[in-house]
């Protein structure tokens, strides 16, 4: 199996968390996209993608509309993207993506989570090269064979395409996210998900006991309101 289905397996095994954790992060992604490019999804590709991913995780329509309203109102918050790199228990590598309206709070909280759970934050750029940033798309197999579809997508940046039980996973470099999204629209392919992920280029195996200890830190990070995504080099 290739990288695409390694990702799919990891996605299936991932702790999705409960609604109280996931929904605010989905809403924040919609707010950020709407504030940056306007509240009309037809005119804002980033907002369309944020809504697509929110719907894939069952964020109610009312929550989506409320997030857009907040972003386009006079009291809209200004969010800044900030990333953290760190090492957790047993040497696990962790990359944390945040969106915050208070950088001082976010820095203090993330460092606290690491320090209290057997880890430490390391200087920015120390670990980034250990992760490949990929654009990942999920969709149902269209009415064409896999080779024909691959030829259609390759000029838009496709690096890998796999299909299993009617579900397709396409991978591209993160810089080709827009090109790929546009091509799917041209082909009339409705996406289930369209995401930017950091995938370890040297995944490591940890015992169940080690994973449990690592998991305590990951849960603290994922529960933080400012944290949008957490990536590790766990296999």
mmCIF file of C-alpha atoms in Angstrom:
data_model
loop_
_atom_site.group_PDB
_atom_site.id
_atom_site.type_symbol
_atom_site.label_atom_id
_atom_site.label_comp_id
_atom_site.label_asym_id
_atom_site.label_seq_id
_atom_site.Cartn_x
_atom_site.Cartn_y
_atom_site.Cartn_z
ATOM 1 C CA UNK A 1 0.000 0.000 0.000
ATOM 2 C CA UNK A 2 1.156 3.536 -0.715
ATOM 3 C CA UNK A 3 1.240 6.707 1.312
ATOM 4 C CA UNK A 4 -2.367 7.530 0.476
ATOM 5 C CA UNK A 5 -3.779 4.524 2.247
ATOM 6 C CA UNK A 6 -1.290 4.785 5.074
ATOM 7 C CA UNK A 7 -2.954 8.166 5.611
ATOM 8 C CA UNK A 8 -6.419 6.647 5.328
ATOM 9 C CA UNK A 9 -5.584 4.001 7.909
ATOM 10 C CA UNK A 10 -4.172 6.651 10.245
ATOM 11 C CA UNK A 11 -7.280 8.772 9.776
ATOM 12 C CA UNK A 12 -9.476 5.818 10.705
ATOM 13 C CA UNK A 13 -7.457 5.118 13.824
ATOM 14 C CA UNK A 14 -7.180 8.761 14.890
ATOM 15 C CA UNK A 15 -8.965 9.820 18.036
ATOM 16 C CA UNK A 16 -11.546 12.122 16.476
ATOM 17 C CA UNK A 17 -12.545 13.354 19.891
ATOM 18 C CA UNK A 18 -15.999 14.431 20.936
ATOM 19 C CA UNK A 19 -18.123 17.190 19.471
ATOM 20 C CA UNK A 20 -17.192 19.659 22.186
ATOM 21 C CA UNK A 21 -13.559 19.423 21.027
ATOM 22 C CA UNK A 22 -13.963 19.189 17.260
ATOM 23 C CA UNK A 23 -16.827 21.565 16.476
ATOM 24 C CA UNK A 24 -15.182 24.783 17.785
ATOM 25 C CA UNK A 25 -12.071 24.082 15.708
ATOM 26 C CA UNK A 26 -14.132 23.531 12.557
ATOM 27 C CA UNK A 27 -16.042 26.750 13.240
ATOM 28 C CA UNK A 28 -12.806 28.660 13.795
ATOM 29 C CA UNK A 29 -11.452 27.432 10.435
ATOM 30 C CA UNK A 30 -14.621 28.769 8.789
ATOM 31 C CA UNK A 31 -14.261 32.099 10.602
ATOM 32 C CA UNK A 32 -10.646 32.500 9.484
ATOM 33 C CA UNK A 33 -11.486 31.705 5.852
ATOM 34 C CA UNK A 34 -14.537 33.986 5.815
ATOM 35 C CA UNK A 35 -12.686 36.925 7.375
ATOM 36 C CA UNK A 36 -9.801 36.571 4.916
ATOM 37 C CA UNK A 37 -11.818 36.153 1.734
ATOM 38 C CA UNK A 38 -15.413 37.163 2.420
ATOM 39 C CA UNK A 39 -18.507 35.299 3.554
ATOM 40 C CA UNK A 40 -19.722 34.067 0.144
ATOM 41 C CA UNK A 41 -18.532 30.477 -0.429
ATOM 42 C CA UNK A 42 -19.056 30.847 -4.192
ATOM 43 C CA UNK A 43 -16.442 33.613 -4.272
ATOM 44 C CA UNK A 44 -14.131 32.210 -1.585
ATOM 45 C CA UNK A 45 -12.474 28.847 -2.322
ATOM 46 C CA UNK A 46 -10.903 28.647 1.154
ATOM 47 C CA UNK A 47 -14.305 29.086 2.747
ATOM 48 C CA UNK A 48 -15.809 26.421 0.475
ATOM 49 C CA UNK A 49 -13.128 24.007 1.632
ATOM 50 C CA UNK A 50 -13.612 24.856 5.307
ATOM 51 C CA UNK A 51 -17.364 24.290 4.974
ATOM 52 C CA UNK A 52 -16.779 21.030 3.090
ATOM 53 C CA UNK A 53 -14.591 19.676 5.881
ATOM 54 C CA UNK A 54 -16.997 20.900 8.545
ATOM 55 C CA UNK A 55 -19.912 19.125 6.890
ATOM 56 C CA UNK A 56 -17.810 15.952 6.607
ATOM 57 C CA UNK A 57 -17.603 15.946 10.408
ATOM 58 C CA UNK A 58 -21.299 16.785 10.833
ATOM 59 C CA UNK A 59 -20.989 20.379 11.999
ATOM 60 C CA UNK A 60 -24.601 21.628 11.970
ATOM 61 C CA UNK A 61 -25.646 24.158 9.341
ATOM 62 C CA UNK A 62 -26.562 26.656 12.072
ATOM 63 C CA UNK A 63 -22.997 26.509 13.437
ATOM 64 C CA UNK A 64 -21.574 27.099 9.966
ATOM 65 C CA UNK A 65 -23.817 30.119 9.377
ATOM 66 C CA UNK A 66 -23.013 31.517 12.834
ATOM 67 C CA UNK A 67 -19.269 31.226 12.181
ATOM 68 C CA UNK A 68 -19.582 33.140 8.895
ATOM 69 C CA UNK A 69 -21.702 35.799 10.607
ATOM 70 C CA UNK A 70 -19.103 36.246 13.355
ATOM 71 C CA UNK A 71 -16.295 36.566 10.809
ATOM 72 C CA UNK A 72 -18.067 39.207 8.750
ATOM 73 C CA UNK A 73 -19.386 41.238 11.704
ATOM 74 C CA UNK A 74 -17.853 44.377 13.148
ATOM 75 C CA UNK A 75 -16.555 42.488 16.209
ATOM 76 C CA UNK A 76 -14.772 39.789 14.213
ATOM 77 C CA UNK A 77 -11.632 38.446 15.866
ATOM 78 C CA UNK A 78 -8.231 38.651 14.212
ATOM 79 C CA UNK A 79 -6.596 35.241 14.252
ATOM 80 C CA UNK A 80 -2.901 34.592 13.660
ATOM 81 C CA UNK A 81 -1.430 31.252 12.629
ATOM 82 C CA UNK A 82 1.370 30.072 14.910
ATOM 83 C CA UNK A 83 3.118 26.696 14.963
ATOM 84 C CA UNK A 84 5.022 24.849 17.673
ATOM 85 C CA UNK A 85 7.445 21.962 17.445
ATOM 86 C CA UNK A 86 8.258 19.716 20.353
ATOM 87 C CA UNK A 87 9.321 16.357 21.685
ATOM 88 C CA UNK A 88 7.069 14.280 23.882
ATOM 89 C CA UNK A 89 7.537 11.185 26.016
ATOM 90 C CA UNK A 90 9.829 8.505 24.526
ATOM 91 C CA UNK A 91 11.188 10.962 21.951
ATOM 92 C CA UNK A 92 7.994 11.259 19.896
ATOM 93 C CA UNK A 93 8.076 14.247 17.556
ATOM 94 C CA UNK A 94 5.074 16.577 17.664
ATOM 95 C CA UNK A 95 4.059 19.423 15.355
ATOM 96 C CA UNK A 96 1.265 21.703 16.611
ATOM 97 C CA UNK A 97 -0.690 24.136 14.426
ATOM 98 C CA UNK A 98 -2.599 26.916 16.204
ATOM 99 C CA UNK A 99 -4.869 29.815 15.313
ATOM 100 C CA UNK A 100 -4.980 32.439 18.039
ATOM 101 C CA UNK A 101 -6.196 35.922 18.882
ATOM 102 C CA UNK A 102 -3.814 36.067 21.860
ATOM 103 C CA UNK A 103 -0.312 34.822 21.114
ATOM 104 C CA UNK A 104 0.933 35.297 24.698
ATOM 105 C CA UNK A 105 -1.804 32.984 26.008
ATOM 106 C CA UNK A 106 -1.182 30.369 23.319
ATOM 107 C CA UNK A 107 2.582 30.236 23.843
ATOM 108 C CA UNK A 108 2.142 29.865 27.617
ATOM 109 C CA UNK A 109 -0.501 27.148 27.307
ATOM 110 C CA UNK A 110 1.291 25.037 24.717
ATOM 111 C CA UNK A 111 4.558 25.138 26.677
ATOM 112 C CA UNK A 112 2.648 24.203 29.839
ATOM 113 C CA UNK A 113 1.054 21.174 28.137
ATOM 114 C CA UNK A 114 4.462 19.918 27.006
ATOM 115 C CA UNK A 115 6.221 20.587 30.311
ATOM 116 C CA UNK A 116 3.545 18.955 32.463
ATOM 117 C CA UNK A 117 3.295 15.842 30.303
ATOM 118 C CA UNK A 118 6.881 14.722 29.804
ATOM 119 C CA UNK A 119 7.778 16.856 26.813
ATOM 120 C CA UNK A 120 9.384 20.103 25.778
ATOM 121 C CA UNK A 121 8.996 22.700 23.050
ATOM 122 C CA UNK A 122 11.996 22.969 20.719
ATOM 123 C CA UNK A 123 13.085 25.935 18.551
ATOM 124 C CA UNK A 124 10.925 26.597 15.492
ATOM 125 C CA UNK A 125 12.296 24.828 12.427
ATOM 126 C CA UNK A 126 13.981 22.038 14.400
ATOM 127 C CA UNK A 127 11.512 19.346 13.356
ATOM 128 C CA UNK A 128 9.675 20.736 10.350
ATOM 129 C CA UNK A 129 11.885 18.821 7.915
ATOM 130 C CA UNK A 130 10.759 15.562 9.565
ATOM 131 C CA UNK A 131 7.240 16.079 8.189
ATOM 132 C CA UNK A 132 6.083 16.251 4.569
ATOM 133 C CA UNK A 133 3.257 18.741 4.055
ATOM 134 C CA UNK A 134 0.646 17.235 1.772
ATOM 135 C CA UNK A 135 -2.682 18.168 0.256
ATOM 136 C CA UNK A 136 -5.025 15.220 0.711
ATOM 137 C CA UNK A 137 -8.365 14.744 -1.024
ATOM 138 C CA UNK A 138 -11.042 12.116 -0.416
ATOM 139 C CA UNK A 139 -13.809 11.420 -2.930
ATOM 140 C CA UNK A 140 -15.918 8.646 -4.405
ATOM 141 C CA UNK A 141 -14.562 7.035 -7.552
ATOM 142 C CA UNK A 142 -16.062 8.856 -10.577
ATOM 143 C CA UNK A 143 -17.281 7.180 -13.765
ATOM 144 C CA UNK A 144 -13.840 6.648 -15.285
ATOM 145 C CA UNK A 145 -11.022 4.194 -14.733
ATOM 146 C CA UNK A 146 -8.206 4.966 -12.298
ATOM 147 C CA UNK A 147 -5.562 5.459 -15.018
ATOM 148 C CA UNK A 148 -7.759 7.964 -16.885
ATOM 149 C CA UNK A 149 -8.393 9.872 -13.667
ATOM 150 C CA UNK A 150 -4.684 9.912 -12.866
ATOM 151 C CA UNK A 151 -3.914 11.412 -16.277
ATOM 152 C CA UNK A 152 -6.537 14.108 -15.704
ATOM 153 C CA UNK A 153 -5.025 15.085 -12.345
ATOM 154 C CA UNK A 154 -1.297 14.721 -12.900
ATOM 155 C CA UNK A 155 -0.786 18.141 -14.514
ATOM 156 C CA UNK A 156 -2.463 19.740 -11.491
ATOM 157 C CA UNK A 157 0.125 18.280 -9.121
ATOM 158 C CA UNK A 158 -1.094 14.763 -8.348
ATOM 159 C CA UNK A 159 1.629 12.687 -6.678
ATOM 160 C CA UNK A 160 -0.316 9.603 -5.673
ATOM 161 C CA UNK A 161 -3.778 8.204 -6.307
ATOM 162 C CA UNK A 162 -5.290 5.063 -4.839
ATOM 163 C CA UNK A 163 -8.743 3.552 -4.718
ATOM 164 C CA UNK A 164 -10.266 0.989 -2.401
ATOM 165 C CA UNK A 165 -13.916 -0.063 -2.195
ATOM 166 C CA UNK A 166 -14.971 2.920 -4.283
ATOM 167 C CA UNK A 167 -13.182 5.508 -2.113
ATOM 168 C CA UNK A 168 -10.302 7.453 -3.660
ATOM 169 C CA UNK A 169 -7.454 9.193 -1.866
ATOM 170 C CA UNK A 170 -5.331 11.660 -3.833
ATOM 171 C CA UNK A 171 -2.099 13.181 -2.506
ATOM 172 C CA UNK A 172 -0.245 16.238 -3.774
ATOM 173 C CA UNK A 173 2.285 18.721 -2.462
ATOM 174 C CA UNK A 174 0.632 21.373 -0.295
ATOM 175 C CA UNK A 175 1.558 24.079 -2.827
ATOM 176 C CA UNK A 176 -0.755 22.372 -5.360
ATOM 177 C CA UNK A 177 -3.820 22.419 -3.089
ATOM 178 C CA UNK A 178 -5.488 25.170 -5.129
ATOM 179 C CA UNK A 179 -4.626 23.619 -8.508
ATOM 180 C CA UNK A 180 -6.016 20.252 -7.444
ATOM 181 C CA UNK A 181 -9.175 21.777 -5.961
ATOM 182 C CA UNK A 182 -9.839 23.680 -9.190
ATOM 183 C CA UNK A 183 -9.307 20.546 -11.278
ATOM 184 C CA UNK A 184 -11.768 18.539 -9.185
ATOM 185 C CA UNK A 185 -14.353 21.284 -9.752
ATOM 186 C CA UNK A 186 -13.673 21.200 -13.503
ATOM 187 C CA UNK A 187 -14.159 17.419 -13.533
ATOM 188 C CA UNK A 188 -17.373 17.692 -11.543
ATOM 189 C CA UNK A 189 -15.967 15.533 -8.745
ATOM 190 C CA UNK A 190 -17.541 16.267 -5.371
ATOM 191 C CA UNK A 191 -14.969 16.018 -2.595
ATOM 192 C CA UNK A 192 -15.668 14.445 0.775
ATOM 193 C CA UNK A 193 -12.616 16.082 2.371
ATOM 194 C CA UNK A 194 -9.822 18.400 1.282
ATOM 195 C CA UNK A 195 -7.099 18.901 3.875
ATOM 196 C CA UNK A 196 -3.525 19.989 4.429
ATOM 197 C CA UNK A 197 -1.699 17.476 6.616
ATOM 198 C CA UNK A 198 1.826 17.024 7.898
ATOM 199 C CA UNK A 199 2.844 13.395 7.434
ATOM 200 C CA UNK A 200 5.965 12.012 9.090
ATOM 201 C CA UNK A 201 8.607 10.990 6.552
ATOM 202 C CA UNK A 202 10.189 8.662 9.117
ATOM 203 C CA UNK A 203 7.388 7.189 11.266
ATOM 204 C CA UNK A 204 8.408 5.395 14.441
ATOM 205 C CA UNK A 205 6.828 2.479 16.279
ATOM 206 C CA UNK A 206 5.899 2.809 19.948
ATOM 207 C CA UNK A 207 4.594 0.190 22.345
ATOM 208 C CA UNK A 208 1.017 0.358 23.604
ATOM 209 C CA UNK A 209 2.274 1.516 26.989
ATOM 210 C CA UNK A 210 4.360 4.251 25.382
ATOM 211 C CA UNK A 211 1.436 5.307 23.173
ATOM 212 C CA UNK A 212 -0.764 5.647 26.235
ATOM 213 C CA UNK A 213 1.748 7.978 27.873
ATOM 214 C CA UNK A 214 2.186 9.969 24.649
ATOM 215 C CA UNK A 215 -1.596 10.123 24.287
ATOM 216 C CA UNK A 216 -1.946 12.075 27.540
ATOM 217 C CA UNK A 217 0.096 14.923 26.080
ATOM 218 C CA UNK A 218 -1.685 14.776 22.725
ATOM 219 C CA UNK A 219 -5.089 14.965 24.393
ATOM 220 C CA UNK A 220 -4.079 18.039 26.387
ATOM 221 C CA UNK A 221 -2.886 19.729 23.204
ATOM 222 C CA UNK A 222 -5.974 18.766 21.198
ATOM 223 C CA UNK A 223 -8.261 19.992 23.976
ATOM 224 C CA UNK A 224 -6.686 23.466 23.858
ATOM 225 C CA UNK A 225 -9.006 25.958 22.156
ATOM 226 C CA UNK A 226 -6.148 27.579 20.227
ATOM 227 C CA UNK A 227 -4.840 24.305 18.771
ATOM 228 C CA UNK A 228 -6.206 23.459 15.339
ATOM 229 C CA UNK A 229 -4.209 20.308 14.539
ATOM 230 C CA UNK A 230 -1.564 18.041 16.067
ATOM 231 C CA UNK A 231 0.744 15.783 14.028
ATOM 232 C CA UNK A 232 3.255 13.205 15.262
ATOM 233 C CA UNK A 233 5.769 10.708 13.883
ATOM 234 C CA UNK A 234 3.904 7.798 15.471
ATOM 235 C CA UNK A 235 3.460 4.943 12.990
#
